[in-house]
Amino acid sequence: MVCLRSAGARHAAVAARLSAKPAGIVPDGVVNLPLGEPRFAALGPAYGQPVAALPLPDALRLYFNAALADQIGLDPRWCQSAAALPLLTGNAAWPGQTPSASVYAGHQFGVWVSQLGDGRVLTLAEWRAPDGSPVELQLKGAGPTPYARGSDGRATLASSVRELLACEALHALGVPTTRALSLAGSSLSVQRDELDTAAVLGRTAPCFVRFGHFEFHARHGTPQQLALLADHVIEHHFPYLANQPQRHAAWLAEVVELTAALFAHWQTLGFCHGVLNTDNLSVLGLTLDYGPYGFMERFRPHHVCNASDHEGRYAYTAQPAIGRWNCERLLGACAGLLAPQPEAAREQAQALLARYDEVYRQEVMRRWRAKLGLREARAGDAGLLNRWLTLLQRGKADFTLAFRRLADAIQIDPAEALICLPAGQDAALRDWLDDWRARLASEGGSPAGRASAMRRVNPRYVLRNHLAQAAIEGAQRGSSVELHRLLAVLARPFDEQPGAEHYAAPPAQGLELELEIGCSA
Ligand code: AMP
Ligand code: MG
């Protein structure tokens, strides 16, 4: 049986096992900031290098996440103070901390790249939150690092707004993700496909270690170097595994399970990451590095959200297999940590990949079932789901709204339900609705209770491209009003929000915004 802890329980377990030292404090002249506790940076020069941030000209505060600040132990008064902006843009140094960039490698679109790294990201500070859990604060777009490979080290305002919106939207949907703490715009121009201005995003996570970090040290470092990195991750993020006899294998099993669970969650929300390279996969199972992602609108299994992905390698339907492929790369890099003999390591890796399949299957069906309002697992569930998805595909239905409307169809009469469900296949849809209703009835329970349970897992509001685009265009004019409005709606994705109906709607027909979102950011 799969025993998968929820992210909340896992983090609670981590927090409880960490010696919950009270956060020290360093006066910064206005209020107190948490005392830094370099963790990753303390690993040494083989893992990264100190880098000074490049100042951001005419920094303009566009966003500050006060709720997140409070949760991670930053004083909200400081957030509102004039002292915060320079620190969160790289225009002033964080007291007592040396910013650094880390080196990693990765498979990009399936091709091995032997050196990548934080090219435009630096870790500004690491500390413990009031609940004892580790916090790492990064600035994205604060200038080039030794791993910039000739690029400018900057991030466009458009791509920064997109990362901010997506990670906060996914967080509100309950998906593990890195978080956005702050966003500042600037007068500095940056040239990509189009001319934009630069921005600096402050983002946090317990840590930003990627599969690619392990691939780098497996290829270029010593076995001890690789083991040190694994022990670092275990000590700070999986401390309950530290005393296990086979701690590295136990940890890799957790990474594989977390990854499978994350991908299952994405699939049932129609979320497409867009660039599932191994350097964009977190060893904590967080959604990381938001490039040309998309919440699928019209349901198309082969939907590709990244205009640069000509082969459809990262299409919606391909994501789960890509998650497995990426785990295979991680397990290959960590073979020496699994077992000293290659044959034994290979066998263990195969067992862990089978575990990926098992966890993915169980998690994805658990979530699909909940979306359909089914409480019990029964043999015909996959068939019922597939018939429904086929109806959505043929009816060119909006993925999010079709599931949301299904909750309404529990309580209204079938003829009315047909009006609000995928169009053009009335007979097939009526048959399906009959079967689905019969299945629900056979489980018992009140229709109202079931409908409200469905509304708790089928969001009404997701981040649609045209909504993100409106927030970006506002920010490009120096206004964060639309950004804040949209974030407020996305913070309560499952609630009916009177007055916010237009945020739930797909783009008007004929005006569908065909945004070409590629890798340049
Ligand atoms: P991404 O596609 O954003 O995941 O980036 C892939 C790699 O390219 C990472 O190593 C990034 O740090 C690096 N990179 C992307 N854009 C820039 C940039 N403008 N300046 C420096 N490095 C960059
Ligand atoms: Mg990346």
Coordinates of C-alpha atoms and ligand atoms in Angstrom, one line a residue:
M1 CA 0.0 0.0 0.0
V2 CA 1.2 3.5 -0.8
C3 CA 1.9 5.5 2.3
L4 CA 2.4 8.9 1.1
R5 CA 2.6 11.7 3.7
S6 CA 1.0 14.9 2.8
A7 CA 3.3 17.9 2.2
G8 CA 1.9 19.5 5.4
A9 CA 2.6 16.4 7.5
R10 CA 6.0 16.0 6.0
H11 CA 7.0 19.6 6.7
A12 CA 5.6 19.3 10.2
A13 CA 7.7 16.3 10.7
V14 CA 10.8 18.1 9.5
A15 CA 10.0 21.1 11.7
A16 CA 9.5 19.0 14.8
R17 CA 12.7 17.1 14.3
L18 CA 14.8 20.1 13.8
S19 CA 16.1 21.5 17.0
A20 CA 13.7 24.5 17.0
K21 CA 16.3 27.1 17.9
P22 CA 14.9 30.5 18.4
A23 CA 15.8 32.7 15.4
G24 CA 18.6 35.0 16.3
I25 CA 18.2 38.6 15.4
V26 CA 20.4 41.1 13.7
P27 CA 19.5 44.8 13.9
D28 CA 19.3 46.4 10.4
G29 CA 18.6 49.9 11.7
V30 CA 14.8 49.6 11.3
V31 CA 13.6 46.4 12.7
N32 CA 15.2 43.0 13.2
L33 CA 16.0 40.5 10.5
P34 CA 16.4 36.7 11.1
L35 CA 20.0 35.8 11.8
G36 CA 21.4 33.9 8.9
E37 CA 22.6 30.3 9.1
P38 CA 24.5 29.5 5.9
R39 CA 23.7 26.0 5.0
F40 CA 24.2 25.4 1.3
A41 CA 26.9 28.1 1.1
A42 CA 28.8 26.3 4.0
L43 CA 29.3 23.2 1.8
G44 CA 32.3 24.9 0.2
P45 CA 33.6 26.2 -3.1
A46 CA 33.0 22.9 -5.1
Y47 CA 29.2 23.7 -4.8
G48 CA 29.1 27.4 -5.6
Q49 CA 30.7 30.8 -5.4
P50 CA 30.1 34.1 -3.6
V51 CA 28.6 36.7 -6.0
A52 CA 27.7 40.3 -5.4
A53 CA 24.4 41.4 -6.8
L54 CA 24.3 44.0 -9.5
P55 CA 22.3 47.1 -8.4
L56 CA 18.9 47.5 -10.0
P57 CA 18.4 51.1 -11.3
D58 CA 15.3 53.0 -10.2
A59 CA 14.0 50.0 -8.3
L60 CA 10.2 50.2 -8.1
R61 CA 8.3 48.1 -5.5
L62 CA 5.5 46.2 -7.2
Y63 CA 4.7 43.5 -4.7
F64 CA 5.5 42.2 -1.3
N65 CA 4.0 39.1 0.2
A66 CA 3.3 40.1 3.8
A67 CA 1.6 36.7 4.7
L68 CA 4.6 34.8 3.5
A69 CA 7.0 37.2 5.2
D70 CA 5.2 36.6 8.5
Q71 CA 5.3 32.9 8.1
I72 CA 9.0 32.8 7.5
G73 CA 9.9 35.1 10.3
L74 CA 10.3 38.5 8.6
D75 CA 8.8 41.3 10.4
P76 CA 5.9 42.7 8.4
R77 CA 6.8 46.2 9.6
W78 CA 10.2 45.8 8.0
C79 CA 8.5 44.7 4.8
Q80 CA 6.6 48.0 4.7
S81 CA 9.7 50.0 5.6
A82 CA 12.0 51.8 3.2
A83 CA 14.8 49.5 4.3
A84 CA 13.3 46.4 2.6
L85 CA 13.4 47.4 -1.1
P86 CA 17.2 47.8 -1.4
L87 CA 17.8 44.5 0.3
L88 CA 15.3 42.7 -1.9
T89 CA 16.7 44.1 -5.2
G90 CA 20.4 43.6 -4.6
N91 CA 20.9 47.3 -4.0
A92 CA 22.0 46.7 -0.4
A93 CA 23.7 43.7 1.3
W94 CA 21.7 41.5 3.6
P95 CA 23.3 41.9 7.0
G96 CA 25.7 39.1 7.9
Q97 CA 25.2 37.1 4.7
T98 CA 27.3 36.6 1.6
P99 CA 25.2 36.0 -1.5
S100 CA 26.2 33.0 -3.6
A101 CA 25.3 31.1 -6.7
S102 CA 25.4 27.3 -7.0
V103 CA 26.7 25.1 -9.8
Y104 CA 24.6 22.4 -11.4
A105 CA 24.3 20.5 -14.6
G106 CA 21.3 18.9 -16.3
H107 CA 19.5 17.3 -19.2
Q108 CA 17.8 20.0 -21.2
F109 CA 15.2 18.7 -23.7
G110 CA 16.9 15.3 -23.2
V111 CA 20.4 16.5 -24.0
W112 CA 23.1 16.4 -21.4
V113 CA 24.6 19.8 -20.5
S114 CA 27.6 19.3 -18.3
Q115 CA 27.6 22.7 -16.7
L116 CA 24.7 25.0 -15.9
G117 CA 24.2 26.7 -12.5
D118 CA 22.5 29.7 -11.1
G119 CA 23.2 32.1 -14.0
R120 CA 20.9 34.9 -12.8
V121 CA 19.9 33.7 -9.3
L122 CA 21.7 34.2 -6.1
T123 CA 21.0 33.0 -2.7
L124 CA 20.8 36.0 -0.5
A125 CA 20.2 34.5 2.9
E126 CA 19.3 31.2 4.7
W127 CA 17.6 31.0 8.1
R128 CA 15.0 29.2 10.1
A129 CA 11.4 30.2 10.2
P130 CA 9.6 30.6 13.6
D131 CA 8.3 27.0 13.2
G132 CA 11.9 25.7 12.8
S133 CA 11.7 24.9 9.1
P134 CA 14.6 26.0 6.9
V135 CA 14.1 29.1 4.7
E136 CA 16.3 30.1 1.7
L137 CA 15.8 33.5 0.1
Q138 CA 16.9 34.0 -3.5
L139 CA 17.0 36.9 -5.8
K140 CA 16.2 36.1 -9.4
G141 CA 17.5 38.6 -12.0
A142 CA 20.1 40.5 -9.8
G143 CA 22.9 40.2 -12.3
P144 CA 25.1 37.6 -13.9
T145 CA 27.0 35.0 -11.9
P146 CA 30.0 32.9 -12.9
Y147 CA 27.4 30.4 -14.3
A148 CA 25.7 33.0 -16.6
R149 CA 27.4 31.6 -19.7
G150 CA 27.5 35.0 -21.4
S151 CA 23.9 36.0 -20.6
D152 CA 23.0 39.2 -18.8
G153 CA 21.9 37.8 -15.5
R154 CA 18.6 39.7 -15.7
A155 CA 15.0 38.6 -15.8
T156 CA 12.3 40.4 -17.7
L157 CA 9.4 42.0 -15.9
A158 CA 7.0 39.9 -17.9
S159 CA 8.6 36.6 -16.9
S160 CA 9.0 37.7 -13.3
V161 CA 5.3 38.5 -13.0
R162 CA 4.5 35.2 -14.6
E163 CA 6.6 33.3 -12.0
L164 CA 5.1 35.3 -9.2
L165 CA 1.5 34.7 -10.3
A166 CA 2.0 31.0 -11.0
C167 CA 3.8 30.0 -7.8
E168 CA 1.3 31.9 -5.7
A169 CA -1.6 30.4 -7.7
L170 CA -0.3 26.8 -7.3
H171 CA 0.4 27.4 -3.6
A172 CA -3.3 28.4 -3.1
L173 CA -4.3 25.3 -5.0
G174 CA -2.3 23.2 -2.5
V175 CA 0.5 22.3 -4.9
P176 CA 4.0 22.2 -3.4
T177 CA 6.0 25.1 -4.9
T178 CA 8.7 27.7 -4.3
R179 CA 7.1 31.0 -3.2
A180 CA 7.3 34.6 -4.3
L181 CA 8.2 37.1 -1.6
S182 CA 8.8 40.3 -3.5
L183 CA 8.9 41.9 -6.9
A184 CA 10.6 45.1 -8.0
G185 CA 10.6 46.7 -11.4
S186 CA 13.3 48.9 -12.9
S187 CA 14.0 51.4 -15.7
L188 CA 16.7 49.1 -17.0
S189 CA 15.9 47.7 -20.5
V190 CA 16.5 44.1 -21.4
Q191 CA 16.4 42.7 -24.9
R192 CA 14.8 39.4 -25.5
D193 CA 12.5 38.5 -28.4
E194 CA 10.9 41.8 -27.5
L195 CA 12.3 44.7 -25.5
D196 CA 11.2 44.6 -21.9
T197 CA 12.5 46.1 -18.6
A198 CA 14.3 44.2 -15.9
A199 CA 12.8 43.0 -12.6
V200 CA 14.1 41.3 -9.5
L201 CA 12.0 38.6 -7.9
G202 CA 12.5 37.6 -4.3
R203 CA 11.6 33.9 -3.9
T204 CA 11.8 31.5 -1.1
A205 CA 11.8 27.7 -0.5
P206 CA 13.2 25.4 2.1
C207 CA 16.0 24.9 -0.5
F208 CA 16.4 25.1 -4.2
V209 CA 18.5 22.0 -4.7
R210 CA 17.7 20.4 -8.1
F211 CA 18.2 17.0 -9.7
G212 CA 20.9 18.8 -11.7
H213 CA 23.0 19.5 -8.7
F214 CA 23.4 15.8 -8.2
E215 CA 24.1 15.2 -11.9
F216 CA 26.9 17.8 -11.8
H217 CA 28.7 16.4 -8.8
A218 CA 28.2 12.8 -10.0
R219 CA 29.9 13.8 -13.3
H220 CA 32.6 16.2 -12.1
G221 CA 33.1 15.6 -8.4
T222 CA 34.3 12.8 -6.1
P223 CA 31.9 10.2 -4.6
Q224 CA 32.5 12.0 -1.3
Q225 CA 31.3 15.3 -2.8
L226 CA 28.1 13.7 -4.0
A227 CA 27.5 12.0 -0.6
L228 CA 28.1 15.3 1.2
L229 CA 25.4 17.0 -0.9
A230 CA 23.0 14.1 -0.2
D231 CA 23.8 14.3 3.5
H232 CA 23.3 18.0 3.4
V233 CA 19.8 17.6 1.9
I234 CA 18.9 14.8 4.4
E235 CA 20.2 16.7 7.4
H236 CA 18.2 19.9 6.7
H237 CA 15.2 18.7 4.8
F238 CA 14.7 15.0 5.6
P239 CA 16.1 14.8 9.1
Y240 CA 13.9 11.8 10.0
L241 CA 16.0 9.7 7.6
A242 CA 19.4 10.7 9.0
N243 CA 19.8 7.6 11.2
Q244 CA 18.4 5.0 8.8
P245 CA 21.0 2.4 7.9
Q246 CA 20.4 3.0 4.2
R247 CA 19.7 6.7 4.4
H248 CA 20.7 7.6 0.8
A249 CA 18.4 5.0 -0.7
A250 CA 15.6 6.0 1.7
W251 CA 16.0 9.6 0.7
L252 CA 16.0 8.8 -3.0
A253 CA 12.8 6.8 -2.5
E254 CA 11.3 10.0 -0.9
V255 CA 12.4 12.2 -3.8
V256 CA 10.9 9.7 -6.3
E257 CA 7.6 9.6 -4.4
L258 CA 7.4 13.3 -4.0
T259 CA 8.0 13.8 -7.7
A260 CA 5.4 11.3 -8.7
A261 CA 2.9 12.9 -6.3
L262 CA 3.7 16.4 -7.7
F263 CA 3.2 15.3 -11.3
A264 CA -0.1 13.6 -10.4
H265 CA -1.3 16.8 -8.8
W266 CA -0.3 18.9 -11.9
Q267 CA -2.1 16.5 -14.2
T268 CA -5.4 16.8 -12.3
L269 CA -5.2 20.6 -12.4
G270 CA -4.3 20.8 -16.1
F271 CA -1.0 22.5 -15.2
C272 CA 1.8 22.2 -17.7
H273 CA 5.3 23.2 -16.6
G274 CA 6.7 23.7 -20.0
V275 CA 10.5 23.1 -19.3
L276 CA 10.8 19.8 -17.4
N277 CA 14.6 19.7 -17.7
T278 CA 16.4 17.9 -14.9
D279 CA 17.8 21.2 -13.7
N280 CA 14.3 22.4 -13.1
L281 CA 13.3 19.5 -10.8
S282 CA 13.4 20.1 -7.1
V283 CA 14.7 17.3 -4.7
L284 CA 11.9 18.4 -2.4
G285 CA 9.2 17.8 -4.9
L286 CA 8.4 21.5 -5.3
T287 CA 7.3 23.2 -8.5
L288 CA 10.4 25.1 -9.5
D289 CA 11.5 27.6 -12.2
Y290 CA 8.4 28.9 -14.0
G291 CA 9.1 29.5 -17.6
P292 CA 6.5 29.1 -20.3
Y293 CA 4.1 27.2 -18.1
G294 CA 0.3 27.1 -18.7
F295 CA -2.9 26.0 -17.1
M296 CA -4.5 24.2 -20.0
E297 CA -7.8 25.8 -21.0
R298 CA -9.4 23.9 -23.8
F299 CA -8.7 20.2 -23.0
R300 CA -6.2 18.8 -25.4
P301 CA -4.1 15.8 -24.2
H302 CA -1.3 16.9 -26.5
H303 CA -1.4 20.5 -25.4
V304 CA 2.1 22.0 -25.5
C305 CA 2.4 25.3 -23.6
N306 CA 6.0 26.1 -24.6
A307 CA 6.3 27.6 -28.0
S308 CA 10.0 26.6 -28.1
D309 CA 9.1 22.9 -27.6
H310 CA 8.6 22.0 -31.2
E311 CA 8.6 18.2 -30.6
G312 CA 6.1 18.4 -27.8
R313 CA 8.5 16.7 -25.4
Y314 CA 6.8 18.4 -22.5
A315 CA 3.2 18.1 -23.7
Y316 CA 0.5 17.7 -21.0
T317 CA 0.1 14.1 -21.6
A318 CA 3.9 13.4 -21.7
Q319 CA 4.6 15.0 -18.3
P320 CA 4.2 11.9 -16.0
A321 CA 6.6 9.9 -18.2
I322 CA 9.0 12.8 -18.2
G323 CA 8.9 12.9 -14.4
R324 CA 9.9 9.3 -14.4
W325 CA 12.6 9.8 -17.0
N326 CA 14.0 12.6 -14.8
C327 CA 14.0 10.4 -11.7
E328 CA 15.9 7.8 -13.8
R329 CA 18.6 10.5 -14.5
L330 CA 18.8 11.3 -10.7
L331 CA 19.0 7.7 -9.8
G332 CA 21.7 7.1 -12.4
A333 CA 23.7 10.0 -11.0
C334 CA 23.2 8.7 -7.5
A335 CA 24.0 5.0 -8.3
G336 CA 27.0 5.0 -6.0
L337 CA 24.8 6.2 -3.2
L338 CA 22.4 3.3 -3.7
A339 CA 24.9 0.5 -3.7
P340 CA 28.7 0.1 -4.3
Q341 CA 28.2 -2.6 -7.0
P342 CA 26.7 -1.3 -10.2
E343 CA 24.4 -4.3 -10.7
A344 CA 22.9 -3.9 -7.2
A345 CA 22.5 -0.1 -7.8
R346 CA 20.7 -0.8 -11.1
E347 CA 18.3 -3.2 -9.4
Q348 CA 17.6 -0.7 -6.6
A349 CA 17.0 2.1 -9.2
Q350 CA 14.6 -0.2 -11.1
A351 CA 12.7 -0.8 -7.8
L352 CA 12.5 2.9 -7.2
L353 CA 11.2 3.6 -10.7
A354 CA 8.5 1.0 -10.1
R355 CA 7.7 2.9 -7.0
Y356 CA 7.3 6.1 -9.1
D357 CA 4.8 4.2 -11.3
E358 CA 2.9 2.9 -8.3
V359 CA 2.7 6.3 -6.4
Y360 CA 1.8 8.2 -9.6
R361 CA -1.0 5.7 -10.4
Q362 CA -2.4 5.8 -6.9
E363 CA -2.1 9.5 -6.5
V364 CA -3.5 10.5 -9.9
M365 CA -6.5 8.2 -9.5
R366 CA -7.1 9.4 -6.0
R367 CA -7.3 13.0 -7.2
W368 CA -9.3 12.2 -10.4
R369 CA -11.8 10.3 -8.3
A370 CA -12.2 13.2 -5.9
K371 CA -12.7 15.5 -8.9
L372 CA -15.5 13.3 -10.1
G373 CA -17.0 13.2 -6.6
L374 CA -16.3 9.5 -6.1
R375 CA -15.4 8.5 -2.6
E376 CA -14.8 4.8 -3.1
A377 CA -12.2 3.2 -5.4
R378 CA -13.9 0.8 -7.8
A379 CA -12.8 -1.2 -10.8
G380 CA -14.6 0.9 -13.5
D381 CA -13.3 4.3 -12.3
A382 CA -10.6 4.7 -14.9
G383 CA -13.1 3.9 -17.7
L384 CA -15.6 6.4 -16.3
L385 CA -12.8 9.1 -16.2
N386 CA -11.6 8.4 -19.7
R387 CA -15.1 8.6 -21.1
W388 CA -15.5 12.0 -19.4
L389 CA -12.1 13.3 -20.7
T390 CA -13.0 12.1 -24.2
L391 CA -16.2 14.1 -24.0
L392 CA -14.2 17.2 -22.9
Q393 CA -11.7 16.7 -25.8
R394 CA -14.4 16.2 -28.4
G395 CA -16.5 19.1 -27.0
K396 CA -13.5 21.4 -26.9
A397 CA -14.4 22.1 -23.3
D398 CA -12.6 24.3 -20.9
F399 CA -10.8 21.8 -18.6
T400 CA -11.2 23.8 -15.3
L401 CA -14.8 24.9 -15.9
A402 CA -16.1 21.5 -17.1
F403 CA -15.0 19.9 -13.8
R404 CA -16.4 22.8 -11.8
R405 CA -19.8 22.5 -13.6
L406 CA -19.9 18.8 -13.0
A407 CA -20.5 19.7 -9.3
D408 CA -23.5 21.7 -10.3
A409 CA -24.8 18.7 -12.4
I410 CA -25.2 16.7 -9.2
Q411 CA -28.1 18.8 -8.1
I412 CA -29.8 20.1 -11.3
D413 CA -31.9 18.1 -13.7
P414 CA -30.0 16.3 -16.6
A415 CA -31.4 18.5 -19.3
E416 CA -30.1 21.6 -17.6
A417 CA -26.8 20.0 -16.8
L418 CA -26.3 19.4 -20.5
I419 CA -26.4 23.1 -21.2
C420 CA -23.4 23.8 -19.0
L421 CA -21.3 20.9 -20.0
P422 CA -19.3 20.2 -23.1
A423 CA -21.3 20.9 -26.2
G424 CA -22.2 18.9 -29.3
Q425 CA -22.4 15.4 -28.0
D426 CA -25.7 15.3 -26.2
A427 CA -26.4 11.5 -26.5
A428 CA -22.9 10.5 -25.4
L429 CA -22.9 13.0 -22.6
R430 CA -26.4 12.0 -21.4
D431 CA -25.2 8.4 -21.3
W432 CA -22.2 9.3 -19.3
L433 CA -24.1 11.5 -16.9
D434 CA -26.6 8.6 -16.3
D435 CA -23.7 6.2 -15.5
W436 CA -21.9 8.8 -13.4
R437 CA -25.0 9.7 -11.4
A438 CA -25.8 5.9 -10.9
R439 CA -22.3 5.4 -9.6
L440 CA -22.6 8.3 -7.2
A441 CA -26.0 7.1 -6.0
S442 CA -24.6 3.7 -5.3
E443 CA -22.2 5.2 -2.8
G444 CA -24.9 6.9 -0.9
G445 CA -24.4 10.3 0.8
S446 CA -26.2 13.6 0.2
P447 CA -25.9 15.3 -3.2
A448 CA -25.3 18.6 -1.5
G449 CA -22.4 17.2 0.5
R450 CA -20.9 15.6 -2.5
A451 CA -21.2 18.8 -4.6
S452 CA -19.5 20.8 -2.0
A453 CA -16.7 18.2 -1.7
M454 CA -16.2 18.5 -5.5
R455 CA -16.1 22.3 -5.3
R456 CA -13.2 21.9 -2.8
V457 CA -11.0 20.1 -5.3
N458 CA -12.2 21.6 -8.6
P459 CA -11.1 25.2 -8.7
R460 CA -13.2 27.9 -10.2
Y461 CA -10.2 30.2 -10.7
V462 CA -6.9 29.3 -12.3
L463 CA -4.2 31.4 -13.8
R464 CA -5.2 31.9 -17.4
N465 CA -2.7 33.3 -19.9
H466 CA -4.9 36.3 -20.8
L467 CA -5.2 37.2 -17.1
A468 CA -1.5 37.0 -16.5
Q469 CA -1.0 39.1 -19.6
A470 CA -3.2 41.9 -18.3
A471 CA -1.3 41.9 -15.0
I472 CA 2.0 42.1 -16.9
E473 CA 0.8 45.0 -19.1
G474 CA -0.2 46.9 -16.0
A475 CA 3.2 46.3 -14.3
Q476 CA 4.9 47.4 -17.5
R477 CA 3.0 50.7 -17.2
G478 CA 4.2 50.9 -13.5
S479 CA 0.9 49.8 -12.0
S480 CA 0.5 46.8 -9.8
V481 CA -3.2 47.2 -9.4
E482 CA -4.2 44.4 -11.7
L483 CA -1.5 42.1 -10.4
H484 CA -2.8 42.5 -6.8
R485 CA -6.5 42.1 -7.9
L486 CA -5.6 38.9 -9.8
L487 CA -3.5 37.5 -6.9
A488 CA -6.4 38.2 -4.5
V489 CA -8.7 36.1 -6.7
L490 CA -6.2 33.3 -7.2
A491 CA -5.6 33.1 -3.4
R492 CA -9.1 31.6 -3.0
P493 CA -9.4 29.4 -6.1
F494 CA -12.2 27.2 -4.8
D495 CA -14.5 29.9 -3.5
E496 CA -17.3 31.5 -5.4
Q497 CA -16.3 35.2 -5.5
P498 CA -19.1 37.5 -6.4
G499 CA -17.9 40.2 -8.7
A500 CA -14.9 38.2 -9.9
E501 CA -16.8 36.1 -12.4
H502 CA -14.8 37.4 -15.4
Y503 CA -11.6 36.0 -13.8
A504 CA -13.1 32.5 -14.1
A505 CA -14.0 32.8 -17.8
P506 CA -11.9 31.6 -20.7
P507 CA -10.9 34.3 -23.1
A508 CA -13.8 35.5 -25.2
Q509 CA -14.3 33.3 -28.3
G510 CA -12.5 34.7 -31.3
L511 CA -10.3 36.8 -29.0
E512 CA -8.5 33.8 -27.7
L513 CA -5.0 35.1 -26.9
E514 CA -2.6 32.9 -28.7
L515 CA 0.4 33.9 -26.6
E516 CA 3.6 32.7 -27.9
I517 CA 5.4 31.9 -24.7
G518 CA 8.8 30.4 -25.3
C519 CA 12.0 29.9 -23.3
S520 CA 13.4 33.5 -23.6
A521 CA 12.7 35.3 -20.4
Ligands
AMP1 P1 15.9 28.3 -17.2 O1 15.5 28.0 -18.6 O2 15.4 29.7 -16.7 O3 15.7 27.2 -16.3 O4 17.5 28.6 -17.3 C1 18.4 27.6 -17.8 C2 19.8 28.0 -17.4 O5 20.1 29.2 -18.1 C3 20.0 28.3 -16.0 O6 21.3 27.9 -15.7 C4 19.8 29.7 -15.8 O7 20.5 30.3 -14.7 C5 20.4 30.3 -17.1 N1 19.9 31.5 -17.6 C6 18.7 31.7 -18.2 N2 18.6 33.1 -18.5 C7 19.7 33.7 -18.1 C8 20.1 35.0 -18.1 N3 19.4 36.0 -18.6 N4 21.3 35.3 -17.5 C9 22.1 34.3 -17.0 N5 21.7 33.1 -17.0 C10 20.5 32.7 -17.5
MG2 MG 15.9 26.7 -14.6

